[in-house]
Amino acid sequence: MTVPAFELRDVEYRYQGVIALAGLSLVIPQGKRVVLLGANGSGKSTLLRLLDALYFPAAGQVLAFGEALDARRMANEDACFAFRRRVGFVFQNPDMQLFNASVFDELAFGPLQLHWPAERIRQQVETTLESMGLAHLRNRAPHRLSGGEKKRVALASVLILDPEVLLLDEPTASLDPESESQLIDTLIDWGGGAKTIVMATHDLDIVEDVADICVVMQQGRVIAQGTPGEILGDEELLGRTGLIHAHRHRHSHSGGAAHRHHHLHHGTRSTMPGATSKLVWRPLPRRKPEDA
Amino acid sequence: MSEQSFLDHSHQRGFLECQIGSLLAALEHASRAERLAQAPGLLQRFDPRVRLIAMLVLIGLVVSTHSLTTLYGLLAAAALMAFVSRVPLTILARGIWLNVLLFTGALALPAIFLVPGDSVFHVPLLGWAMTMQGLESAAFLVGRALTAATFAGLTILATPWPHLLKALRTLGVPAVMVVILCMTYRYIFLLLQSALDMFEARRSRQVGRLTGAEKRHMLVANAGVLLSKSLHLADEVYLAMQSRGYRGEQHALLEFRMAPLDWTALAVLLAITSVAFRFQAWGLG
Ligand SMILES: Nc1ncnc2c1ncn2[C@@H]1O[C@H](COP(=O)(O)OP(=O)(O)O)[C@@H](O)[C@H]1O
Ligand SMILES: [Mg+2]
């Protein structure tokens, strides 16, 4: 049994005294896709920032790959680079994440910080631009792109390092259904399904397609955990945590064109670990009804 | 309030908003000066370190020279450099010269009359005397400001921001200073953007016209919110940079290498400097 990607023990975090995480414990196994569910303010973003070693807990412990993740470890340059190389974070607001003058520079930023040789950086940027369908935007200013394009650039700028773990904060928020569908497909295909993904969201529509494990958060604690089937089937739990509204129902299959449901049609989940980690951007196969 | 006046109102931008808007546009332009920085011009072909050194030396010369010929010769050289570097003169004129002239002109104007000396012209009616010495000191004031600003502006326009920061580092400026510079730049941008957002949000839901004084009052009253909001944004940007391995060192995808052209540029720079000093020693100009 391999060590978990992350293990949190009674973690507490405060913003200037205001408690955001209150004794949170959680294990994130390697190679699993974990979805963090919770209403606004339940602590999802804070948790992700702790996992990315941007914040450190006031109390309790965070372990990454079996080792304590604390300020001391991150102060060491080699350990810090090793961690940054293994864990990538896609922020909720791409405007915050995109600060370079061009899409090309944006993708090159991470590899440059990690001291990759220049030739390798140029090559990798080109490959990633190509596979993410961004090649035509190479010289554009990132903050001038559309919402969906920004998100894709933000994702590409993290995936270029080929991390083992990908943290995503509400990746589908403010995306149109088409961009959302493309994003989900990229995530499912990424690394042949062998990578660890931790994604915060309150969009229940994407959970079933993406998640192996669902974690429900409320007021800075984990209050439930299970398979997507178990969690999504528990209407009482979802209602109590503010994830569904009384008169909403999931999966209405009536709509043809406006159908927003994703399907796991390529069986990527069972792909062997160690399969090629090449990422592929498929230019949108429009789903046919018989897929369902 | 009538529909008409509401529409009317929503189209109108106050003085403050225009100021913030144009500052933002200037910064925006600076951040996209990339296109100029990538233009196939002469200045763009020099090593960024050479550009920085040349800028500092030339500005030093501008500030210390006592010769008007040297001063305006350097200004002409700067304009020529802009031309061969494909930096449009309109950008220099509107972005730099106009502002400098307005600002230093206001300072220089009184000097024309106040500096004692041989009078060359009497203003009719007022009877004020323009003096030769007054004109000269005004010419120095304006010329120095114009020329120095042109050299600085040219260097910044022709050099991509990351290269400029990296050049500063390699010239021995401490990493901390470079980080501060880098973050200040982003911070100002975010601050201005949030100020503009605030005005726009207000405008979309306010009734009635705000006077200039009311707007200033609003800006001051919201300064705290504005500051903490943009601080928060800057924080977020910094976190995002850290997340991708940023540790305070500026890296750019470019190896600085001195080419023959760069050595030539340094030689020319040396020649200009020594000629200027010789000139001064001879008491010419
Ligand atoms: N920068 C901050 N300063 C102060 N309080 C914050 C800050 N960020 C988040 N919080 C508070 O921490 C709690 C958890 O927030 P967050 O992790 O952003 O939740 P979520 O991502 O689930 O919406 C909330 O009560 C929020 O108000
Ligand atoms: Mg959040």
mmCIF file of C-alpha atoms and ligand atoms in Angstrom, chain A residues 14-16 18-21 38-47 49 55 92 169-170 200 202 217 220, chain B residues 232 236, ligand 1:
data_model
loop_
_atom_site.group_PDB
_atom_site.id
_atom_site.type_symbol
_atom_site.label_atom_id
_atom_site.label_comp_id
_atom_site.label_asym_id
_atom_site.label_seq_id
_atom_site.Cartn_x
_atom_site.Cartn_y
_atom_site.Cartn_z
ATOM 1 C CA ARG A 14 -7.723 30.916 11.286
ATOM 2 C CA TYR A 15 -7.819 34.180 9.361
ATOM 3 C CA GLN A 16 -6.905 36.849 11.899
ATOM 4 C CA VAL A 18 -11.709 33.939 12.447
ATOM 5 C CA ILE A 19 -11.818 30.171 12.287
ATOM 6 C CA ALA A 20 -11.920 28.658 8.783
ATOM 7 C CA LEU A 21 -10.876 25.064 9.434
ATOM 8 C CA GLY A 38 -19.536 22.324 0.480
ATOM 9 C CA ALA A 39 -21.502 25.552 0.472
ATOM 10 C CA ASN A 40 -19.697 28.883 0.210
ATOM 11 C CA GLY A 41 -17.558 29.554 3.236
ATOM 12 C CA SER A 42 -17.292 25.918 4.299
ATOM 13 C CA GLY A 43 -13.500 26.060 4.007
ATOM 14 C CA LYS A 44 -12.789 24.363 0.665
ATOM 15 C CA SER A 45 -10.431 27.036 -0.666
ATOM 16 C CA THR A 46 -8.609 27.265 2.641
ATOM 17 C CA LEU A 47 -8.117 23.496 2.668
ATOM 18 C CA ARG A 49 -4.233 26.274 0.115
ATOM 19 C CA TYR A 55 -0.824 28.377 4.270
ATOM 20 C CA GLN A 92 -10.476 29.803 -8.776
ATOM 21 C CA ASP A 169 -10.627 25.438 -6.861
ATOM 22 C CA GLU A 170 -14.078 25.560 -8.456
ATOM 23 C CA ALA A 200 -13.429 21.930 -4.719
ATOM 24 C CA HIS A 202 -20.506 23.013 -5.337
ATOM 25 C CA MET A 217 -17.505 19.932 4.223
ATOM 26 C CA GLY A 220 -14.438 23.896 8.425
ATOM 27 C CA HIS B 232 -5.945 41.038 -0.961
ATOM 28 C CA GLU B 236 -3.604 36.221 -4.214
HETATM 29 N N1 LIG C 1 -8.670 36.165 3.338
HETATM 30 C C1 LIG C 1 -9.593 35.902 4.279
HETATM 31 N N2 LIG C 1 -9.682 36.705 5.372
HETATM 32 C C2 LIG C 1 -10.594 36.445 6.330
HETATM 33 N N3 LIG C 1 -11.455 35.413 6.314
HETATM 34 C C3 LIG C 1 -11.411 34.585 5.258
HETATM 35 C C4 LIG C 1 -10.484 34.786 4.182
HETATM 36 N N4 LIG C 1 -10.676 33.819 3.269
HETATM 37 C C5 LIG C 1 -11.667 33.041 3.753
HETATM 38 N N5 LIG C 1 -12.125 33.500 4.934
HETATM 39 C C6 LIG C 1 -13.191 32.886 5.767
HETATM 40 O O1 LIG C 1 -12.855 31.538 5.992
HETATM 41 C C7 LIG C 1 -13.985 30.697 5.847
HETATM 42 C C8 LIG C 1 -13.717 29.640 4.780
HETATM 43 O O2 LIG C 1 -13.571 30.265 3.526
HETATM 44 P P1 LIG C 1 -13.161 29.502 2.200
HETATM 45 O O3 LIG C 1 -12.072 28.555 2.514
HETATM 46 O O4 LIG C 1 -12.912 30.530 1.184
HETATM 47 O O5 LIG C 1 -14.505 28.706 1.885
HETATM 48 P P2 LIG C 1 -15.047 28.136 0.507
HETATM 49 O O6 LIG C 1 -13.913 28.064 -0.439
HETATM 50 O O7 LIG C 1 -15.602 26.790 0.856
HETATM 51 O O8 LIG C 1 -16.116 29.054 0.038
HETATM 52 C C9 LIG C 1 -15.145 31.613 5.499
HETATM 53 O O9 LIG C 1 -15.863 31.856 6.688
HETATM 54 C C10 LIG C 1 -14.484 32.866 5.003
HETATM 55 O O10 LIG C 1 -15.278 33.980 5.323
#
